[in-house]
Amino acid sequence: MNRRRHIYQSGKRGALSNRHLWVYHLCRVLLGLVFVYASYDKILHPQAFAESVFNYQILPDAFVNLIALILPWLELLLGLCLIAGVWLPGATVAGTGLLFFFLGLLVYNQIRGLDIHCGCFSTETSEGPAGLGTILRDIGFLAVSLYLLLFVFLFKRRVE
């Protein structure tokens, strides 16, 4: 009787682990694709992205071009690491930090009443200004990133 219970419970635990792994891999690849997609237009149009960075009015002028040149490549690297499943501890920490930073910027600009284009996925201003929808979208990305961070540092060793 106890042996049957043990087999049933270990099988149930295995199914949960497989489901957890499946969700983890799906979230990892989706967030990686988001970062790669976000970097694409910024890399192709660095001057337009520098204008977007400047519009946030939080950096000294000397750092605007530097950030506009580095940030898209960092997003691309993070996205590729997440998709490939390499350097995951660093990629999840950096990705979560970036998403916290982006979310903070969006909220800060909403509080200040700045009506600016977010520059998140496109340097075109035709998307319209960043608003509550943009903040909610970034909260969703941050939730996925936090799940990946917890999984990499807390759960991954238990499942493997």
N, CA, C and O of each residue as an XYZ file, in Angstrom:
640
protein
N       0.821     -1.199      0.000
C       0.000      0.000      0.000
C       0.860      1.257      0.000
O       0.638      2.169     -0.796
N       1.843      1.303      0.894
C       2.719      2.466      0.951
C       3.547      2.601     -0.321
O       3.830      3.707     -0.782
N       3.933      1.446     -0.884
C       4.725      1.484     -2.119
C       3.892      2.083     -3.259
O       4.404      2.891     -4.034
N       2.625      1.699     -3.370
C       1.741      2.258     -4.402
C       1.594      3.774     -4.226
O       1.661      4.532     -5.194
N       1.398      4.186     -3.011
C       1.269      5.629     -2.738
C       2.533      6.364     -3.155
O       2.467      7.444     -3.743
N       3.694      5.771     -2.846
C       4.963      6.405     -3.194
C       5.106      6.536     -4.706
O       5.531      7.577     -5.206
N       4.745      5.464     -5.440
C       4.842      5.507     -6.906
C       3.891      6.555     -7.464
O       4.261      7.313     -8.360
N       2.668      6.605     -6.939
C       1.688      7.585     -7.414
C       2.189      9.008     -7.172
O       2.117      9.865     -8.053
N       2.703      9.244     -5.948
C       3.162     10.587     -5.625
C       4.377     10.979     -6.445
O       4.478     12.131     -6.867
N       5.308     10.056     -6.684
C       6.485     10.415     -7.476
C       6.096     10.653     -8.930
O       6.682     11.512     -9.588
N       5.105      9.897     -9.451
C       4.636     10.140    -10.801
C       3.959     11.487    -10.929
O       4.140     12.189    -11.924
N       3.172     11.854     -9.913
C       2.511     13.157     -9.899
C       3.542     14.267     -9.842
O       3.407     15.286    -10.519
N       4.582     14.067     -9.025
C       5.647     15.058     -8.919
C       6.378     15.217    -10.253
O       6.754     16.324    -10.637
N       6.577     14.084    -10.962
C       7.247     14.143    -12.265
C       6.424     14.913    -13.274
O       6.973     15.681    -14.065
N       5.078     14.715    -13.260
C       4.221     15.457    -14.183
C       4.268     16.946    -13.893
O       4.285     17.767    -14.810
N       4.289     17.291    -12.601
C       4.384     18.699    -12.234
C       5.712     19.278    -12.695
O       5.764     20.404    -13.190
N       6.783     18.515    -12.534
C       8.092     18.990    -12.961
C       8.140     19.194    -14.463
O       8.692     20.186    -14.941
N       7.561     18.252    -15.219
C       7.545     18.407    -16.672
C       6.739     19.628    -17.085
O       7.128     20.350    -18.003
N       5.614     19.862    -16.410
C       4.805     21.040    -16.719
C       5.581     22.315    -16.389
O       5.564     23.281    -17.151
N       6.260     22.300    -15.241
C       7.074     23.458    -14.858
C       8.173     23.720    -15.886
O       8.418     24.864    -16.270
N       8.824     22.659    -16.319
C       9.885     22.819    -17.321
C       9.329     23.366    -18.628
O       9.951     24.220    -19.259
N       8.165     22.879    -19.036
C       7.569     23.328    -20.285
C       7.242     24.824    -20.208
O       7.545     25.574    -21.136
N       6.626     25.257    -19.106
C       6.293     26.674    -18.910
C       7.571     27.515    -18.857
O       7.636     28.602    -19.432
N       8.574     27.000    -18.166
C       9.849     27.713    -18.059
C      10.467     27.938    -19.445
O      10.871     29.054    -19.771
N      10.539     26.881    -20.256
C      11.140     27.024    -21.588
C      10.314     27.952    -22.475
O      10.872     28.744    -23.234
N       9.004     27.857    -22.384
C       8.139     28.737    -23.178
C       8.359     30.205    -22.780
O       8.521     31.065    -23.646
N       8.364     30.484    -21.488
C       8.582     31.856    -21.010
C       9.958     32.364    -21.403
O      10.112     33.519    -21.799
N      10.961     31.496    -21.291
C      12.333     31.881    -21.631
C      12.439     32.282    -23.103
O      13.029     33.315    -23.422
N      11.881     31.484    -23.987
C      11.966     31.772    -25.419
C      11.120     32.997    -25.772
O      11.556     33.839    -26.557
N       9.913     33.104    -25.200
C       9.062     34.265    -25.508
C       9.707     35.574    -25.054
O       9.726     36.550    -25.804
N      10.233     35.598    -23.832
C      10.879     36.825    -23.354
C      12.145     37.126    -24.167
O      12.465     38.288    -24.416
N      12.854     36.084    -24.575
C      14.018     36.275    -25.442
C      13.627     36.899    -26.772
O      14.306     37.801    -27.264
N      12.533     36.419    -27.353
C      12.057     36.993    -28.620
C      11.633     38.447    -28.434
O      11.848     39.274    -29.321
N      11.032     38.761    -27.290
C      10.636     40.155    -27.014
C      11.871     41.050    -26.982
O      11.870     42.130    -27.573
N      12.920     40.609    -26.299
C      14.135     41.421    -26.238
C      14.785     41.570    -27.614
O      15.245     42.656    -27.964
N      14.826     40.496    -28.390
C      15.422     40.575    -29.736
C      14.597     41.518    -30.610
O      15.154     42.362    -31.313
N      13.278     41.378    -30.569
C      12.407     42.248    -31.366
C      12.560     43.713    -30.935
O      12.571     44.616    -31.771
N      12.677     43.936    -29.617
C      12.823     45.306    -29.118
C      14.136     45.935    -29.582
O      14.206     47.150    -29.772
N      15.152     45.138    -29.762
C      16.459     45.686    -30.147
C      16.555     45.996    -31.635
O      17.317     46.876    -32.034
N      15.804     45.295    -32.446
C      15.961     45.331    -33.903
C      15.901     46.754    -34.476
O      16.855     47.195    -35.117
N      14.818     47.459    -34.259
C      14.641     48.793    -34.840
C      15.621     49.807    -34.231
O      16.079     50.726    -34.910
N      15.928     49.628    -32.968
C      16.862     50.553    -32.300
C      18.267     50.413    -32.864
O      18.988     51.402    -33.000
N      18.656     49.186    -33.191
C      19.984     48.975    -33.774
C      20.047     49.565    -35.180
O      21.064     50.135    -35.574
N      18.963     49.426    -35.931
C      18.942     49.948    -37.304
C      18.858     51.472    -37.350
O      19.344     52.088    -38.299
N      18.244     52.090    -36.329
C      18.041     53.546    -36.327
C      18.537     54.152    -35.011
O      17.732     54.592    -34.190
N      19.853     54.175    -34.810
C      20.373     54.663    -33.515
C      20.086     56.136    -33.258
O      19.882     56.532    -32.111
N      20.067     56.958    -34.313
C      19.803     58.383    -34.099
C      18.360     58.615    -33.635
O      18.116     59.411    -32.729
N      17.422     57.925    -34.253
C      16.027     58.063    -33.832
C      15.829     57.537    -32.406
O      15.046     58.097    -31.638
N      16.545     56.455    -32.054
C      16.429     55.939    -30.698
C      17.055     56.912    -29.698
O      16.566     57.055    -28.577
N      18.145     57.585    -30.106
C      18.752     58.593    -29.225
C      17.764     59.720    -28.931
O      17.734     60.253    -27.822
N      16.956     60.081    -29.935
C      15.924     61.105    -29.704
C      14.881     60.612    -28.705
O      14.404     61.377    -27.866
N      14.529     59.320    -28.802
C      13.586     58.756    -27.832
C      14.159     58.784    -26.426
O      13.459     59.124    -25.472
N      15.436     58.428    -26.296
C      16.097     58.452    -24.983
C      16.139     59.884    -24.459
O      15.881     60.128    -23.280
N      16.460     60.817    -25.329
C      16.520     62.230    -24.934
C      15.166     62.728    -24.433
O      15.099     63.507    -23.482
N      14.089     62.274    -25.077
C      12.747     62.737    -24.697
C      12.341     62.345    -23.287
O      11.460     62.976    -22.702
N      12.967     61.315    -22.730
C      12.658     60.935    -21.351
C      13.150     61.968    -20.339
O      12.654     62.028    -19.214
N      14.117     62.773    -20.738
C      14.620     63.895    -19.924
C      15.119     63.443    -18.541
O      14.842     64.089    -17.531
N      15.849     62.342    -18.514
C      16.413     61.895    -17.238
C      17.932     61.794    -17.281
O      18.579     61.750    -16.234
N      18.511     61.758    -18.483
C      19.957     61.609    -18.612
C      20.596     62.923    -18.999
O      19.990     63.723    -19.711
N      21.828     63.158    -18.533
C      22.582     64.301    -19.066
C      22.811     64.089    -20.565
O      22.891     62.951    -21.027
N      22.914     65.161    -21.305
C      23.060     65.072    -22.764
C      24.235     64.191    -23.181
O      24.173     63.512    -24.206
N      25.306     64.204    -22.384
C      26.506     63.446    -22.748
C      26.253     61.933    -22.752
O      26.959     61.205    -23.449
N      25.278     61.448    -22.001
C      25.030     60.008    -21.905
C      23.945     59.516    -22.860
O      23.777     58.307    -23.022
N      23.220     60.408    -23.482
C      22.096     60.001    -24.334
C      22.576     59.128    -25.488
O      22.036     58.043    -25.705
N      23.579     59.582    -26.229
C      24.062     58.802    -27.374
C      24.700     57.492    -26.925
O      24.534     56.462    -27.578
N      25.425     57.528    -25.818
C      26.055     56.312    -25.304
C      25.004     55.257    -24.959
O      25.136     54.093    -25.338
N      23.976     55.665    -24.250
C      22.899     54.736    -23.891
C      22.164     54.251    -25.136
O      21.807     53.077    -25.233
N      21.940     55.155    -26.086
C      21.239     54.772    -27.312
C      22.047     53.775    -28.137
O      21.476     52.995    -28.898
N      23.352     53.794    -27.993
C      24.181     52.837    -28.729
C      24.329     51.506    -27.986
O      24.378     50.454    -28.623
N      24.399     51.534    -26.673
C      24.659     50.312    -25.894
C      23.383     49.518    -25.615
O      23.376     48.294    -25.753
N      22.323     50.187    -25.232
C      21.106     49.504    -24.780
C      20.528     48.508    -25.790
O      20.188     47.393    -25.395
N      20.401     48.859    -27.079
C      19.843     47.876    -28.024
C      20.704     46.615    -28.152
O      20.169     45.515    -28.288
N      22.010     46.764    -28.109
C      22.891     45.591    -28.216
C      22.800     44.738    -26.951
O      22.890     43.511    -27.011
N      22.621     45.399    -25.807
C      22.412     44.652    -24.565
C      21.104     43.863    -24.636
O      21.054     42.702    -24.231
N      20.048     44.494    -25.151
C      18.768     43.793    -25.306
C      18.909     42.601    -26.256
O      18.357     41.530    -26.006
N      19.653     42.798    -27.346
C      19.861     41.703    -28.298
C      20.615     40.554    -27.635
O      20.237     39.393    -27.793
N      21.679     40.869    -26.894
C      22.453     39.836    -26.209
C      21.596     39.089    -25.184
O      21.642     37.861    -25.107
N      20.818     39.832    -24.402
C      19.933     39.197    -23.419
C      18.921     38.282    -24.107
O      18.676     37.162    -23.658
N      18.348     38.766    -25.181
C      17.364     37.965    -25.907
C      17.968     36.683    -26.460
O      17.366     35.614    -26.358
N      19.143     36.786    -27.039
C      19.790     35.599    -27.600
C      20.181     34.609    -26.503
O      20.070     33.397    -26.685
N      20.637     35.129    -25.368
C      20.969     34.240    -24.234
C      19.732     33.511    -23.733
O      19.787     32.315    -23.444
N      18.622     34.223    -23.631
C      17.387     33.587    -23.162
C      16.899     32.534    -24.163
O      16.481     31.446    -23.767
N      16.953     32.855    -25.439
C      16.495     31.901    -26.458
C      17.390     30.664    -26.474
O      16.901     29.535    -26.515
N      18.706     30.888    -26.440
C      19.650     29.765    -26.515
C      19.775     29.015    -25.192
O      20.248     27.879    -25.167
N      19.357     29.637    -24.102
C      19.469     28.992    -22.794
C      20.876     29.008    -22.238
O      21.252     28.108    -21.486
N      21.672     30.024    -22.596
C      23.045     30.133    -22.087
C      23.150     31.346    -21.167
O      22.419     32.324    -21.322
N      24.056     31.267    -20.223
C      24.304     32.344    -19.248
C      22.995     32.801    -18.593
O      22.778     33.997    -18.397
N      22.148     31.865    -18.267
C      20.817     32.200    -17.763
C      20.807     32.945    -16.432
O      19.990     33.851    -16.265
N      21.682     32.605    -15.468
C      21.639     33.417    -14.240
C      21.879     34.898    -14.517
O      21.142     35.744    -14.011
N      22.880     35.220    -15.300
C      23.163     36.620    -15.619
C      22.095     37.243    -16.498
O      21.718     38.398    -16.304
N      21.604     36.472    -17.472
C      20.587     37.003    -18.381
C      19.285     37.300    -17.649
O      18.634     38.308    -17.927
N      18.900     36.432    -16.715
C      17.638     36.677    -16.001
C      17.771     37.850    -15.023
O      16.836     38.633    -14.854
N      18.930     37.963    -14.387
C      19.131     39.098    -13.475
C      19.159     40.410    -14.264
O      18.497     41.376    -13.886
N      19.920     40.445    -15.354
C      20.012     41.670    -16.157
C      18.676     42.015    -16.807
O      18.284     43.181    -16.850
N      17.982     41.005    -17.311
C      16.682     41.247    -17.943
C      15.658     41.777    -16.952
O      14.910     42.706    -17.255
N      15.630     41.180    -15.766
C      14.692     41.650    -14.746
C      15.048     43.067    -14.307
O      14.163     43.898    -14.102
N      16.325     43.338    -14.165
C      16.748     44.697    -13.804
C      16.350     45.715    -14.863
O      15.863     46.799    -14.542
N      16.562     45.356    -16.136
C      16.174     46.271    -17.228
C      14.671     46.509    -17.232
O      14.217     47.639    -17.411
N      13.901     45.447    -17.036
C      12.447     45.614    -17.058
C      11.954     46.454    -15.883
O      11.031     47.253    -16.037
N      12.572     46.277    -14.696
C      12.246     47.155    -13.562
C      12.562     48.608    -13.913
O      11.773     49.509    -13.628
N      13.727     48.827    -14.537
C      14.135     50.176    -14.920
C      13.166     50.779    -15.941
O      12.739     51.924    -15.793
N      12.821     50.006    -16.975
C      11.898     50.509    -18.004
C      10.535     50.835    -17.398
O       9.943     51.871    -17.702
N      10.046     49.949    -16.545
C       8.749     50.177    -15.904
C       8.792     51.424    -15.028
O       7.857     52.225    -15.027
N       9.882     51.580    -14.286
C      10.033     52.777    -13.452
C      10.034     54.045    -14.280
O       9.432     55.047    -13.893
N      10.717     54.004    -15.436
C      10.735     55.179    -16.324
C       9.344     55.519    -16.830
O       8.950     56.685    -16.860
N       8.604     54.493    -17.227
C       7.255     54.738    -17.750
C       6.356     55.340    -16.674
O       5.625     56.296    -16.934
N       6.411     54.782    -15.471
C       5.578     55.294    -14.376
C       6.006     56.711    -14.013
O       5.167     57.588    -13.801
N       7.317     56.927    -13.943
C       7.844     58.253    -13.595
C       7.364     59.301    -14.600
O       6.967     60.400    -14.213
N       7.403     58.960    -15.889
C       6.962     59.926    -16.897
C       5.456     60.137    -16.869
O       4.980     61.232    -17.171
N       4.706     59.112    -16.513
C       3.259     59.301    -16.364
C       2.968     60.255    -15.211
O       2.095     61.116    -15.313
N       3.707     60.097    -14.112
C       3.515     60.973    -12.949
C       3.892     62.405    -13.300
O       3.226     63.351    -12.879
N       4.974     62.561    -14.081
C       5.393     63.912    -14.485
C       4.490     64.505    -15.557
O       4.558     65.702    -15.837
N       3.647     63.675    -16.155
C       2.733     64.173    -17.180
C       3.371     64.355    -18.542
O       2.836     65.069    -19.390
N       4.522     63.709    -18.761
C       5.167     63.800    -20.072
C       4.423     62.909    -21.058
O       4.150     61.743    -20.771
N       4.104     63.454    -22.197
C       3.361     62.746    -23.225
C       4.338     62.340    -24.324
O       4.352     62.929    -25.405
N       5.159     61.318    -24.033
C       6.201     60.943    -24.985
C       5.986     59.526    -25.495
O       5.308     58.708    -24.874
N       6.588     59.272    -26.643
C       6.596     57.942    -27.245
C       7.583     57.089    -26.460
O       8.674     57.561    -26.143
N       7.229     55.834    -26.135
C       8.102     55.048    -25.256
C       9.370     54.597    -25.949
O      10.399     54.486    -25.282
N       9.364     54.331    -27.242
C      10.566     53.856    -27.930
C      10.907     52.422    -27.563
O      12.043     51.985    -27.751
N       9.943     51.692    -27.046
C      10.201     50.323    -26.568
C      10.484     49.363    -27.712
O      11.448     48.600    -27.654
N       9.661     49.391    -28.749
C       9.812     48.444    -29.847
C      10.047     49.119    -31.191
O      10.416     48.455    -32.159
N       9.841     50.413    -31.262
C       9.994     51.112    -32.523
C      10.457     52.539    -32.262
O      10.096     53.152    -31.257
N      11.249     53.047    -33.171
C      11.676     54.436    -33.057
C      10.689     55.367    -33.752
O      10.830     56.588    -33.685
N       9.681     54.787    -34.425
C       8.640     55.592    -35.077
C       7.744     56.218    -34.009
O       7.430     55.585    -33.001
N       7.345     57.437    -34.235
C       6.454     58.104    -33.282
C       4.989     57.869    -33.605
O       4.108     58.392    -32.923
N       4.720     57.078    -34.653
C       3.334     56.841    -35.054
C       2.583     55.932    -34.075
O       1.355     55.856    -34.126
N       3.314     55.236    -33.176
C       2.659     54.366    -32.193
C       1.805     55.147    -31.202
O       0.862     54.604    -30.624
N       2.125     56.385    -31.011
C       1.419     57.171    -30.017
C       2.172     57.180    -28.700
O       3.130     56.429    -28.518
N       1.737     58.026    -27.791
C       2.461     58.143    -26.521
C       2.280     56.920    -25.628
O       1.301     56.182    -25.732
N       3.258     56.735    -24.751
C       3.181     55.644    -23.774
C       2.109     55.988    -22.761
O       1.994     57.131    -22.320
N       1.325     54.981    -22.397
C       0.243     55.208    -21.439
C       0.076     54.014    -20.523
O       1.009     53.241    -20.302
N      -1.116     53.879    -20.000
C      -1.411     52.791    -19.066
C      -1.238     51.419    -19.726
O      -0.772     50.477    -19.085
N      -1.611     51.306    -21.002
C      -1.442     50.038    -21.714
C       0.017     49.630    -21.798
O       0.347     48.452    -21.659
N       0.884     50.593    -22.024
C       2.319     50.312    -22.082
C       2.824     49.849    -20.725
O       3.635     48.927    -20.637
N       2.345     50.490    -19.672
C       2.761     50.103    -18.315
C       2.271     48.694    -17.995
O       3.024     47.897    -17.435
N       1.026     48.373    -18.339
C       0.490     47.036    -18.081
C       1.248     45.971    -18.878
O       1.499     44.875    -18.377
N       1.606     46.300    -20.109
C       2.388     45.365    -20.926
C       3.734     45.087    -20.262
O       4.162     43.937    -20.175
N       4.395     46.141    -19.797
C       5.700     45.957    -19.146
C       5.577     45.213    -17.819
O       6.490     44.481    -17.436
N       4.463     45.392    -17.114
C       4.244     44.608    -15.880
C       4.147     43.119    -16.236
O       4.664     42.270    -15.510
N       3.487     42.809    -17.347
C       3.405     41.413    -17.792
C       4.782     40.847    -18.116
O       5.107     39.729    -17.719
N       5.594     41.625    -18.842
C       6.959     41.173    -19.152
C       7.771     40.992    -17.871
O       8.549     40.045    -17.747
N       7.583     41.905    -16.923
C       8.315     41.815    -15.652
C       7.888     40.577    -14.872
O       8.725     39.928    -14.245
N       6.610     40.240    -14.901
C       6.132     39.035    -14.209
C       6.782     37.788    -14.808
O       7.210     36.894    -14.078
N       6.853     37.732    -16.130
C       7.511     36.589    -16.788
C       8.991     36.540    -16.412
O       9.536     35.470    -16.142
N       9.623     37.690    -16.396
C      11.047     37.746    -16.059
C      11.304     37.332    -14.610
O      12.286     36.648    -14.320
N      10.427     37.745    -13.709
C      10.569     37.338    -12.304
C      10.375     35.831    -12.148
O      11.078     35.191    -11.366
N       9.425     35.265    -12.889
C       9.237     33.813    -12.869
C      10.516     33.107    -13.325
O      10.954     32.139    -12.702
N      11.114     33.601    -14.420
C      12.351     32.985    -14.918
C      13.478     33.122    -13.903
O      14.255     32.190    -13.694
N      13.561     34.284    -13.278
C      14.604     34.518    -12.266
C      14.456     33.538    -11.109
O      15.437     32.926    -10.684
N      13.234     33.385    -10.596
C      12.997     32.443     -9.505
C      13.267     31.011     -9.935
O      13.843     30.223     -9.185
N      12.847     30.685    -11.144
C      13.050     29.325    -11.628
C      14.534     29.006    -11.737
O      14.974     27.941    -11.304
N      15.306     29.920    -12.313
C      16.741     29.683    -12.512
C      17.456     29.537    -11.177
O      18.310     28.664    -11.025
N      17.115     30.386    -10.205
C      17.872     30.384     -8.951
C      17.298     29.465     -7.878
O      18.037     29.027     -6.997
N      16.008     29.162     -7.926
C      15.420     28.360     -6.851
C      14.935     26.987     -7.280
O      15.172     26.010     -6.571
N      14.259     26.882     -8.427
C      13.585     25.647     -8.781
C      14.363     24.748     -9.730
O      14.170     23.532     -9.718
N      15.226     25.310    -10.539
C      15.854     24.539    -11.605
C      16.640     23.348    -11.053
O      16.592     22.262    -11.629
N      17.348     23.533     -9.966
C      18.132     22.426     -9.404
C      17.221     21.317     -8.885
O      17.569     20.139     -8.969
N      16.063     21.683     -8.351
C      15.138     20.663     -7.837
C      14.551     19.829     -8.953
O      14.351     18.625     -8.793
N      14.269     20.470    -10.106
C      13.627     19.780    -11.215
C      14.617     18.893    -11.955
O      14.267     17.790    -12.376
N      15.853     19.362    -12.117
C      16.850     18.592    -12.887
C      17.356     17.385    -12.130
O      18.194     16.642    -12.642
